[in-house]
Structures are given as structure tokens and as C-alpha cells.
Amino acid sequence: MSKVKTNSWQLLITMTALSITISLYLIFLYVPSERIMGIVQRIFYFHVPSAWVGFLAFFVAFLCGIRYLARREARWDAVENASIEIGVLFSTIVLVSGSIWARPVWNTWWTWDPRLTTTLVMWLYYVASLLLRQMVEDKERKARFSAVLSIAGFINVPVVFLAIRLWRTIHPVLFTTEGAAIEPSMLLTLLSSLLSFTLLYLCLLLIRVGLASLEDELNNLKLLSTLHSPEGVE
Amino acid sequence: MNFWRGITAILRKDVLTELRSKETVSTLSVFALLVVVIFNFAFELRVENAHQIAPGVLWVALAFAGVLAFNRSFLLEREGGCMEGLRLMPMERSVIYVGKLLANILFMLLAEAIILPIFAALFDVPILNAALWMVIVLGTIGFAAAGTLFAAMAVNTRAREVMLPILLFPIAVPVLIASTKSTAQILDGQPLFEIYAWIRLLLAFDVIFIVLALLSFEHVLEE
């Protein structure tokens, strides 16, 4: 069992490394620079996949949240929490890389476009839900609360987007991030980059879940050692 | 009809507590009014520009006041050890949610009934408008539906009442946008069909969060 696990883990790591290498080649050497935006447009191949991974991570957390509440198995909570942490990380990358891209192209760091605003609101919510996790001592209660939060948060994302779009269509939208039809070489690079980021997400998720189970084990050992120590006996 | 009896029992208990202390509604109204006054300093609010800023001021004040109300409604149960009593009720946990939600909506509406006339007098905005009341009621229901669910969690954390606003405000973004925008349109005298999209959004949010809370509240209150 553990041998199969190690083998598939090594396969995943190898594939991720390979995929990232190919993507980096495609992004920096193969794909042509965009005509108007120039070299800064290459941030696109990091920005869009990060957004995808952020969304995927919150979706996985949503599914794990439902699963946890139905089954009450601690590992679903571990996966859910790992996924939210990774989701927050990649959403942060989306916001930062988006701002860096927007500065030369739109001539501003930030605009209240529906997609930007939704991402920011989503980011704030999941950061708050990680904070709440820190504030609950009881492990089981912590898991229940964060399951409910991950479900509520994900269900709300489309409503937030709809609200902000309605709000913005009343006033004209100044910028859209959508370009025209995409060049085949750019599409290839984007797809490769999406694959790399998704594989990277899987790696990070597995590592984080493994770390959580080690943390658990350590806490149990600590508890045991206090029970067996002289003060504990008394 | 055990379900309804449980709900009315909780609602009666909360109303009775409020009638004896009169603490929640009075604190809410005074607090909301203070927020309006502070905005007045911050934005140079005058009757001339009131139509542009007033809806935002009103809803920010109501949102802040709501957070106080929701926190208080569960902190009171916690302090007296009453949560254990409620948990002992031989009924589904969602009964507690609905009872608490109705009490919270009622207190917020009462506070709004006090604030609105003063608000109208201060900024010279017309409030005798059925559409405006509908928006306020729908917005209050949505805000309270999410707020009651999250407050039950927040008071069980180490940070207590601090947790609620940072969770509730991002979630309630649709309610805040829809309420503010439709209030502005109503005060602008736009016809009802113009705000139809917002009303629909508010209704959708209300339904989504009430259903979600009914389904998940037993997991929140479990011990």
C-alpha cells in the first residue's frame, strides 16, 4: 500500500516538475510577445492559471465541507483546510499579479470591475474563515465551523459576482480583461500553464494534508507524554 | 405543529427579555444614529447632496447596528448558560435558528422604524414609499439570515464578537449592494420595474441563506 503511494507520489512530482519546465519554456521562449501590451502580457500565463487554481481550491473545499458534515471523518476537514489555505495563496497571487499587469496596461493598480471585486471579496472571506479556525480551540468544533463556512462562502460567490455585475452595468464598465480571439500559440501556452498549476495544486494539497496528519500525531504524542510524566500521574 | 410552537416559544422569550430590559432596540437605534452623524462629518452631508450619499449612509448604519444585534442575541444566551437550555429542547436545531432569526429581524425592524423618520428629517428624503419599505424588509431579512447563522459560530470562538463582522460583511456584499442601489433608485423616483432586478437578487439571497442555515444549523450548535 505505502509502496504504491510512494510510487504515485513520485510520479506526480515528476510530472509536475516536467510540466512546469515545459510551461516555463513556452512562456518565456516560445510564445510571441503580445503586439500592444508587449512583454508584460506574459504575466497572463501566471495570472489566469492562479485564478483557476484559486477557484478550484475553494470548490474542493466546498465539496470536502459537505462530505465532512455528512460523514464526520477528520481527513475531509484536513483536505478542506489545506485547500482553503492554497486557495487563499493563489488568490493572493491573482490579486498581486493582476495589479502588476494592470498598472502598465490600464494605467491603474486597481479598478472595481466585477471580476476583480469578486476576487477581492472572496479573498477577504476566506482569510476571515482561516482566522476563525485559529480562534476555536476544540478540534471537532473547528472542523464543523469551517465546513459550514466553506459551504456558505462558495455558494455565495456567484451571487456576489451577479450583484457586482448588476451594480457595474448601470454605470459603464471602463475596462474589460477579455481580449479578442486568442492566438493558437498563446492558447497552447495557456493550456500548458493551466495543467502545471493544477498539478502544483495537487502536490501542495497532498503535502499540506500530510503535514496536518503529522501535526496531529505530534499533538497526540505531546498529550501522551504529559499524561505519563510525574506531574501527570499526580 | 411542534415546529411552530418551538419557534414562537423562543421568539416570545426574546421579546419578553427585550420588553423588560429594552436594551437591544434602544442601543441599536442610538448606535445607527451615531453612525449617521459621523458620516455627516466625514462626507459633508447636506440636504443638497443627500440623495447621492444618503442610501449608502443608511445601509452602512443598519449593517453596523445589525452586527451588534446578532452578536448580542447569542452572547446573552451564552452568558447565562442558556444555550444548554435551548439545546435541551426536544426539537430540531433549526427551530432555534428560526426563532432567533425572527427575533433579530423584529428588533432590527423596530430600530429601523425609529431611525427612518429621524433620517428623513435630517436629510429631507421621502420615506413614505411602499417600495422602499419592501427593500428595507428584504435587505434586513437577508442580512439577519446570514448574520444569525454566523453569530452562532462567532460567539463560540476565542475572539467572540470580533469575528462576526469580518465574516458577515464579505458574505453580505450582495445584500449591501442591492439594498443601497435600490434605495438610491427609489429616492431618485425611478419606476418600480427599474429596481426589479435588485429585488430579485435580494429575494434570492434571502432564500439561499435561510435554506443553508436551516440545513447547517444543527452542525453549528452541536456540542
mmCIF file with all atom_site columns, N, CA and C in Angstrom, chain B residues 119-172:
data_model
loop_
_atom_site.group_PDB
_atom_site.id
_atom_site.type_symbol
_atom_site.label_atom_id
_atom_site.label_alt_id
_atom_site.label_comp_id
_atom_site.label_asym_id
_atom_site.label_entity_id
_atom_site.label_seq_id
_atom_site.pdbx_PDB_ins_code
_atom_site.Cartn_x
_atom_site.Cartn_y
_atom_site.Cartn_z
_atom_site.occupancy
_atom_site.B_iso_or_equiv
_atom_site.pdbx_formal_charge
_atom_site.auth_seq_id
_atom_site.auth_comp_id
_atom_site.auth_asym_id
_atom_site.auth_atom_id
_atom_site.pdbx_PDB_model_num
ATOM 1   N N  . PHE B 1 119 ? -33.931 60.051 10.132 1.00 0.00 ? 119 PHE B N  1
ATOM 2   C CA . PHE B 1 119 ? -33.117 60.111 8.927  1.00 0.00 ? 119 PHE B CA 1
ATOM 3   C C  . PHE B 1 119 ? -33.795 60.984 7.869  1.00 0.00 ? 119 PHE B C  1
ATOM 4   N N  . ALA B 1 120 ? -35.096 60.758 7.697  1.00 0.00 ? 120 ALA B N  1
ATOM 5   C CA . ALA B 1 120 ? -35.857 61.521 6.699  1.00 0.00 ? 120 ALA B CA 1
ATOM 6   C C  . ALA B 1 120 ? -35.852 63.002 7.042  1.00 0.00 ? 120 ALA B C  1
ATOM 7   N N  . ALA B 1 121 ? -35.966 63.293 8.335  1.00 0.00 ? 121 ALA B N  1
ATOM 8   C CA . ALA B 1 121 ? -35.987 64.691 8.751  1.00 0.00 ? 121 ALA B CA 1
ATOM 9   C C  . ALA B 1 121 ? -34.615 65.340 8.547  1.00 0.00 ? 121 ALA B C  1
ATOM 10  N N  . LEU B 1 122 ? -33.561 64.593 8.859  1.00 0.00 ? 122 LEU B N  1
ATOM 11  C CA . LEU B 1 122 ? -32.211 65.158 8.761  1.00 0.00 ? 122 LEU B CA 1
ATOM 12  C C  . LEU B 1 122 ? -31.818 65.440 7.317  1.00 0.00 ? 122 LEU B C  1
ATOM 13  N N  . PHE B 1 123 ? -32.196 64.539 6.402  1.00 0.00 ? 123 PHE B N  1
ATOM 14  C CA . PHE B 1 123 ? -31.728 64.672 5.021  1.00 0.00 ? 123 PHE B CA 1
ATOM 15  C C  . PHE B 1 123 ? -32.821 65.040 4.043  1.00 0.00 ? 123 PHE B C  1
ATOM 16  N N  . ASP B 1 124 ? -34.013 65.257 4.564  1.00 0.00 ? 124 ASP B N  1
ATOM 17  C CA . ASP B 1 124 ? -35.132 65.648 3.721  1.00 0.00 ? 124 ASP B CA 1
ATOM 18  C C  . ASP B 1 124 ? -35.346 64.662 2.573  1.00 0.00 ? 124 ASP B C  1
ATOM 19  N N  . VAL B 1 125 ? -35.365 63.386 2.902  1.00 0.00 ? 125 VAL B N  1
ATOM 20  C CA . VAL B 1 125 ? -35.669 62.393 1.864  1.00 0.00 ? 125 VAL B CA 1
ATOM 21  C C  . VAL B 1 125 ? -37.069 61.815 2.135  1.00 0.00 ? 125 VAL B C  1
ATOM 22  N N  . PRO B 1 126 ? -37.834 61.554 1.061  1.00 0.00 ? 126 PRO B N  1
ATOM 23  C CA . PRO B 1 126 ? -39.175 60.991 1.258  1.00 0.00 ? 126 PRO B CA 1
ATOM 24  C C  . PRO B 1 126 ? -39.085 59.513 1.615  1.00 0.00 ? 126 PRO B C  1
ATOM 25  N N  . ILE B 1 127 ? -39.723 59.113 2.714  1.00 0.00 ? 127 ILE B N  1
ATOM 26  C CA . ILE B 1 127 ? -39.664 57.702 3.085  1.00 0.00 ? 127 ILE B CA 1
ATOM 27  C C  . ILE B 1 127 ? -41.034 57.042 3.048  1.00 0.00 ? 127 ILE B C  1
ATOM 28  N N  . LEU B 1 128 ? -42.079 57.814 2.758  1.00 0.00 ? 128 LEU B N  1
ATOM 29  C CA . LEU B 1 128 ? -43.403 57.204 2.690  1.00 0.00 ? 128 LEU B CA 1
ATOM 30  C C  . LEU B 1 128 ? -43.567 56.535 1.337  1.00 0.00 ? 128 LEU B C  1
ATOM 31  N N  . ASN B 1 129 ? -42.955 55.377 1.207  1.00 0.00 ? 129 ASN B N  1
ATOM 32  C CA . ASN B 1 129 ? -42.908 54.723 -0.085 1.00 0.00 ? 129 ASN B CA 1
ATOM 33  C C  . ASN B 1 129 ? -42.893 53.214 0.143  1.00 0.00 ? 129 ASN B C  1
ATOM 34  N N  . ALA B 1 130 ? -43.892 52.514 -0.394 1.00 0.00 ? 130 ALA B N  1
ATOM 35  C CA . ALA B 1 130 ? -44.016 51.076 -0.145 1.00 0.00 ? 130 ALA B CA 1
ATOM 36  C C  . ALA B 1 130 ? -42.816 50.312 -0.699 1.00 0.00 ? 130 ALA B C  1
ATOM 37  N N  . ALA B 1 131 ? -42.312 50.743 -1.863 1.00 0.00 ? 131 ALA B N  1
ATOM 38  C CA . ALA B 1 131 ? -41.165 50.053 -2.469 1.00 0.00 ? 131 ALA B CA 1
ATOM 39  C C  . ALA B 1 131 ? -39.948 50.141 -1.549 1.00 0.00 ? 131 ALA B C  1
ATOM 40  N N  . LEU B 1 132 ? -39.745 51.312 -0.954 1.00 0.00 ? 132 LEU B N  1
ATOM 41  C CA . LEU B 1 132 ? -38.607 51.488 -0.050 1.00 0.00 ? 132 LEU B CA 1
ATOM 42  C C  . LEU B 1 132 ? -38.718 50.553 1.140  1.00 0.00 ? 132 LEU B C  1
ATOM 43  N N  . TRP B 1 133 ? -39.939 50.445 1.672  1.00 0.00 ? 133 TRP B N  1
ATOM 44  C CA . TRP B 1 133 ? -40.121 49.561 2.828  1.00 0.00 ? 133 TRP B CA 1
ATOM 45  C C  . TRP B 1 133 ? -39.860 48.115 2.448  1.00 0.00 ? 133 TRP B C  1
ATOM 46  N N  . MET B 1 134 ? -40.300 47.755 1.235  1.00 0.00 ? 134 MET B N  1
ATOM 47  C CA . MET B 1 134 ? -40.072 46.376 0.795  1.00 0.00 ? 134 MET B CA 1
ATOM 48  C C  . MET B 1 134 ? -38.569 46.088 0.731  1.00 0.00 ? 134 MET B C  1
ATOM 49  N N  . VAL B 1 135 ? -37.816 47.032 0.155  1.00 0.00 ? 135 VAL B N  1
ATOM 50  C CA . VAL B 1 135 ? -36.359 46.854 0.064  1.00 0.00 ? 135 VAL B CA 1
ATOM 51  C C  . VAL B 1 135 ? -35.753 46.733 1.459  1.00 0.00 ? 135 VAL B C  1
ATOM 52  N N  . ILE B 1 136 ? -36.213 47.580 2.373  1.00 0.00 ? 136 ILE B N  1
ATOM 53  C CA . ILE B 1 136 ? -35.653 47.537 3.729  1.00 0.00 ? 136 ILE B CA 1
ATOM 54  C C  . ILE B 1 136 ? -35.962 46.208 4.405  1.00 0.00 ? 136 ILE B C  1
ATOM 55  N N  . VAL B 1 137 ? -37.195 45.736 4.244  1.00 0.00 ? 137 VAL B N  1
ATOM 56  C CA . VAL B 1 137 ? -37.565 44.465 4.879  1.00 0.00 ? 137 VAL B CA 1
ATOM 57  C C  . VAL B 1 137 ? -36.756 43.314 4.264  1.00 0.00 ? 137 VAL B C  1
ATOM 58  N N  . LEU B 1 138 ? -36.695 43.267 2.927  1.00 0.00 ? 138 LEU B N  1
ATOM 59  C CA . LEU B 1 138 ? -35.947 42.181 2.275  1.00 0.00 ? 138 LEU B CA 1
ATOM 60  C C  . LEU B 1 138 ? -34.462 42.233 2.634  1.00 0.00 ? 138 LEU B C  1
ATOM 61  N N  . GLY B 1 139 ? -33.900 43.432 2.638  1.00 0.00 ? 139 GLY B N  1
ATOM 62  C CA . GLY B 1 139 ? -32.483 43.582 2.983  1.00 0.00 ? 139 GLY B CA 1
ATOM 63  C C  . GLY B 1 139 ? -32.223 43.149 4.413  1.00 0.00 ? 139 GLY B C  1
ATOM 64  N N  . THR B 1 140 ? -33.139 43.547 5.323  1.00 0.00 ? 140 THR B N  1
ATOM 65  C CA . THR B 1 140 ? -32.976 43.178 6.725  1.00 0.00 ? 140 THR B CA 1
ATOM 66  C C  . THR B 1 140 ? -33.054 41.668 6.902  1.00 0.00 ? 140 THR B C  1
ATOM 67  N N  . ILE B 1 141 ? -34.003 41.029 6.191  1.00 0.00 ? 141 ILE B N  1
ATOM 68  C CA . ILE B 1 141 ? -34.141 39.575 6.301  1.00 0.00 ? 141 ILE B CA 1
ATOM 69  C C  . ILE B 1 141 ? -32.854 38.887 5.841  1.00 0.00 ? 141 ILE B C  1
ATOM 70  N N  . GLY B 1 142 ? -32.328 39.315 4.691  1.00 0.00 ? 142 GLY B N  1
ATOM 71  C CA . GLY B 1 142 ? -31.121 38.674 4.170  1.00 0.00 ? 142 GLY B CA 1
ATOM 72  C C  . GLY B 1 142 ? -29.940 38.866 5.096  1.00 0.00 ? 142 GLY B C  1
ATOM 73  N N  . PHE B 1 143 ? -29.780 40.087 5.572  1.00 0.00 ? 143 PHE B N  1
ATOM 74  C CA . PHE B 1 143 ? -28.656 40.395 6.445  1.00 0.00 ? 143 PHE B CA 1
ATOM 75  C C  . PHE B 1 143 ? -28.766 39.606 7.748  1.00 0.00 ? 143 PHE B C  1
ATOM 76  N N  . ALA B 1 144 ? -29.994 39.525 8.282  1.00 0.00 ? 144 ALA B N  1
ATOM 77  C CA . ALA B 1 144 ? -30.189 38.798 9.535  1.00 0.00 ? 144 ALA B CA 1
ATOM 78  C C  . ALA B 1 144 ? -30.046 37.296 9.326  1.00 0.00 ? 144 ALA B C  1
ATOM 79  N N  . ALA B 1 145 ? -30.458 36.795 8.150  1.00 0.00 ? 145 ALA B N  1
ATOM 80  C CA . ALA B 1 145 ? -30.369 35.348 7.896  1.00 0.00 ? 145 ALA B CA 1
ATOM 81  C C  . ALA B 1 145 ? -28.922 34.890 7.943  1.00 0.00 ? 145 ALA B C  1
ATOM 82  N N  . ALA B 1 146 ? -28.034 35.646 7.255  1.00 0.00 ? 146 ALA B N  1
ATOM 83  C CA . ALA B 1 146 ? -26.618 35.288 7.287  1.00 0.00 ? 146 ALA B CA 1
ATOM 84  C C  . ALA B 1 146 ? -26.031 35.617 8.658  1.00 0.00 ? 146 ALA B C  1
ATOM 85  N N  . GLY B 1 147 ? -26.416 36.758 9.228  1.00 0.00 ? 147 GLY B N  1
ATOM 86  C CA . GLY B 1 147 ? -25.851 37.219 10.494 1.00 0.00 ? 147 GLY B CA 1
ATOM 87  C C  . GLY B 1 147 ? -26.163 36.282 11.646 1.00 0.00 ? 147 GLY B C  1
ATOM 88  N N  . THR B 1 148 ? -27.391 35.760 11.705 1.00 0.00 ? 148 THR B N  1
ATOM 89  C CA . THR B 1 148 ? -27.767 34.871 12.799 1.00 0.00 ? 148 THR B CA 1
ATOM 90  C C  . THR B 1 148 ? -26.970 33.576 12.734 1.00 0.00 ? 148 THR B C  1
ATOM 91  N N  . LEU B 1 149 ? -26.791 33.056 11.508 1.00 0.00 ? 149 LEU B N  1
ATOM 92  C CA . LEU B 1 149 ? -26.003 31.820 11.342 1.00 0.00 ? 149 LEU B CA 1
ATOM 93  C C  . LEU B 1 149 ? -24.557 32.035 11.787 1.00 0.00 ? 149 LEU B C  1
ATOM 94  N N  . PHE B 1 150 ? -23.950 33.137 11.335 1.00 0.00 ? 150 PHE B N  1
ATOM 95  C CA . PHE B 1 150 ? -22.541 33.366 11.644 1.00 0.00 ? 150 PHE B CA 1
ATOM 96  C C  . PHE B 1 150 ? -22.326 33.765 13.099 1.00 0.00 ? 150 PHE B C  1
ATOM 97  N N  . ALA B 1 151 ? -23.307 34.481 13.673 1.00 0.00 ? 151 ALA B N  1
ATOM 98  C CA . ALA B 1 151 ? -23.149 34.909 15.063 1.00 0.00 ? 151 ALA B CA 1
ATOM 99  C C  . ALA B 1 151 ? -23.111 33.691 15.988 1.00 0.00 ? 151 ALA B C  1
ATOM 100 N N  . ALA B 1 152 ? -23.913 32.669 15.649 1.00 0.00 ? 152 ALA B N  1
ATOM 101 C CA . ALA B 1 152 ? -23.913 31.455 16.474 1.00 0.00 ? 152 ALA B CA 1
ATOM 102 C C  . ALA B 1 152 ? -22.525 30.829 16.494 1.00 0.00 ? 152 ALA B C  1
ATOM 103 N N  . MET B 1 153 ? -21.782 30.966 15.375 1.00 0.00 ? 153 MET B N  1
ATOM 104 C CA . MET B 1 153 ? -20.415 30.448 15.353 1.00 0.00 ? 153 MET B CA 1
ATOM 105 C C  . MET B 1 153 ? -19.460 31.413 16.049 1.00 0.00 ? 153 MET B C  1
ATOM 106 N N  . ALA B 1 154 ? -19.594 32.703 15.718 1.00 0.00 ? 154 ALA B N  1
ATOM 107 C CA . ALA B 1 154 ? -18.624 33.687 16.194 1.00 0.00 ? 154 ALA B CA 1
ATOM 108 C C  . ALA B 1 154 ? -18.558 33.731 17.719 1.00 0.00 ? 154 ALA B C  1
ATOM 109 N N  . VAL B 1 155 ? -19.706 33.636 18.410 1.00 0.00 ? 155 VAL B N  1
ATOM 110 C CA . VAL B 1 155 ? -19.660 33.743 19.873 1.00 0.00 ? 155 VAL B CA 1
ATOM 111 C C  . VAL B 1 155 ? -19.018 32.515 20.498 1.00 0.00 ? 155 VAL B C  1
ATOM 112 N N  . ASN B 1 156 ? -18.844 31.448 19.730 1.00 0.00 ? 156 ASN B N  1
ATOM 113 C CA . ASN B 1 156 ? -18.179 30.267 20.254 1.00 0.00 ? 156 ASN B CA 1
ATOM 114 C C  . ASN B 1 156 ? -16.694 30.236 19.923 1.00 0.00 ? 156 ASN B C  1
ATOM 115 N N  . THR B 1 157 ? -16.141 31.371 19.504 1.00 0.00 ? 157 THR B N  1
ATOM 116 C CA . THR B 1 157 ? -14.707 31.429 19.244 1.00 0.00 ? 157 THR B CA 1
ATOM 117 C C  . THR B 1 157 ? -14.029 32.236 20.346 1.00 0.00 ? 157 THR B C  1
ATOM 118 N N  . ARG B 1 158 ? -12.703 32.248 20.321 1.00 0.00 ? 158 ARG B N  1
ATOM 119 C CA . ARG B 1 158 ? -11.973 32.986 21.342 1.00 0.00 ? 158 ARG B CA 1
ATOM 120 C C  . ARG B 1 158 ? -12.184 34.489 21.188 1.00 0.00 ? 158 ARG B C  1
ATOM 121 N N  . ALA B 1 159 ? -12.324 34.945 19.917 1.00 0.00 ? 159 ALA B N  1
ATOM 122 C CA . ALA B 1 159 ? -12.430 36.381 19.687 1.00 0.00 ? 159 ALA B CA 1
ATOM 123 C C  . ALA B 1 159 ? -13.844 36.905 19.923 1.00 0.00 ? 159 ALA B C  1
ATOM 124 N N  . ARG B 1 160 ? -14.809 35.967 20.138 1.00 0.00 ? 160 ARG B N  1
ATOM 125 C CA . ARG B 1 160 ? -16.195 36.352 20.364 1.00 0.00 ? 160 ARG B CA 1
ATOM 126 C C  . ARG B 1 160 ? -16.722 37.291 19.289 1.00 0.00 ? 160 ARG B C  1
ATOM 127 N N  . GLU B 1 161 ? -17.201 38.462 19.724 1.00 0.00 ? 161 GLU B N  1
ATOM 128 C CA . GLU B 1 161 ? -17.960 39.324 18.808 1.00 0.00 ? 161 GLU B CA 1
ATOM 129 C C  . GLU B 1 161 ? -17.110 39.935 17.696 1.00 0.00 ? 161 GLU B C  1
ATOM 130 N N  . VAL B 1 162 ? -15.782 39.883 17.825 1.00 0.00 ? 162 VAL B N  1
ATOM 131 C CA . VAL B 1 162 ? -14.939 40.500 16.791 1.00 0.00 ? 162 VAL B CA 1
ATOM 132 C C  . VAL B 1 162 ? -15.024 39.728 15.472 1.00 0.00 ? 162 VAL B C  1
ATOM 133 N N  . MET B 1 163 ? -15.245 38.418 15.578 1.00 0.00 ? 163 MET B N  1
ATOM 134 C CA . MET B 1 163 ? -15.247 37.578 14.382 1.00 0.00 ? 163 MET B CA 1
ATOM 135 C C  . MET B 1 163 ? -16.413 37.867 13.444 1.00 0.00 ? 163 MET B C  1
ATOM 136 N N  . LEU B 1 164 ? -17.561 38.232 14.011 1.00 0.00 ? 164 LEU B N  1
ATOM 137 C CA . LEU B 1 164 ? -18.775 38.317 13.182 1.00 0.00 ? 164 LEU B CA 1
ATOM 138 C C  . LEU B 1 164 ? -18.664 39.283 12.007 1.00 0.00 ? 164 LEU B C  1
ATOM 139 N N  . PRO B 1 165 ? -18.289 40.560 12.253 1.00 0.00 ? 165 PRO B N  1
ATOM 140 C CA . PRO B 1 165 ? -18.280 41.473 11.102 1.00 0.00 ? 165 PRO B CA 1
ATOM 141 C C  . PRO B 1 165 ? -17.334 41.066 9.988  1.00 0.00 ? 165 PRO B C  1
ATOM 142 N N  . ILE B 1 166 ? -16.158 40.509 10.327 1.00 0.00 ? 166 ILE B N  1
ATOM 143 C CA . ILE B 1 166 ? -15.230 40.201 9.233  1.00 0.00 ? 166 ILE B CA 1
ATOM 144 C C  . ILE B 1 166 ? -15.691 38.992 8.425  1.00 0.00 ? 166 ILE B C  1
ATOM 145 N N  . LEU B 1 167 ? -16.559 38.169 8.998  1.00 0.00 ? 167 LEU B N  1
ATOM 146 C CA . LEU B 1 167 ? -17.134 37.082 8.192  1.00 0.00 ? 167 LEU B CA 1
ATOM 147 C C  . LEU B 1 167 ? -18.384 37.547 7.467  1.00 0.00 ? 167 LEU B C  1
ATOM 148 N N  . LEU B 1 168 ? -19.193 38.350 8.179  1.00 0.00 ? 168 LEU B N  1
ATOM 149 C CA . LEU B 1 168 ? -20.513 38.692 7.653  1.00 0.00 ? 168 LEU B CA 1
ATOM 150 C C  . LEU B 1 168 ? -20.441 39.703 6.510  1.00 0.00 ? 168 LEU B C  1
ATOM 151 N N  . PHE B 1 169 ? -19.561 40.703 6.609  1.00 0.00 ? 169 PHE B N  1
ATOM 152 C CA . PHE B 1 169 ? -19.571 41.743 5.578  1.00 0.00 ? 169 PHE B CA 1
ATOM 153 C C  . PHE B 1 169 ? -19.198 41.217 4.188  1.00 0.00 ? 169 PHE B C  1
ATOM 154 N N  . PRO B 1 170 ? -18.160 40.372 4.055  1.00 0.00 ? 170 PRO B N  1
ATOM 155 C CA . PRO B 1 170 ? -17.910 39.838 2.705  1.00 0.00 ? 170 PRO B CA 1
ATOM 156 C C  . PRO B 1 170 ? -19.079 39.001 2.167  1.00 0.00 ? 170 PRO B C  1
ATOM 157 N N  . ILE B 1 171 ? -19.699 38.218 3.065  1.00 0.00 ? 171 ILE B N  1
ATOM 158 C CA . ILE B 1 171 ? -20.822 37.382 2.621  1.00 0.00 ? 171 ILE B CA 1
ATOM 159 C C  . ILE B 1 171 ? -22.011 38.253 2.235  1.00 0.00 ? 171 ILE B C  1
ATOM 160 N N  . ALA B 1 172 ? -22.212 39.344 2.978  1.00 0.00 ? 172 ALA B N  1
ATOM 161 C CA . ALA B 1 172 ? -23.410 40.157 2.763  1.00 0.00 ? 172 ALA B CA 1
ATOM 162 C C  . ALA B 1 172 ? -23.218 41.211 1.676  1.00 0.00 ? 172 ALA B C  1
#
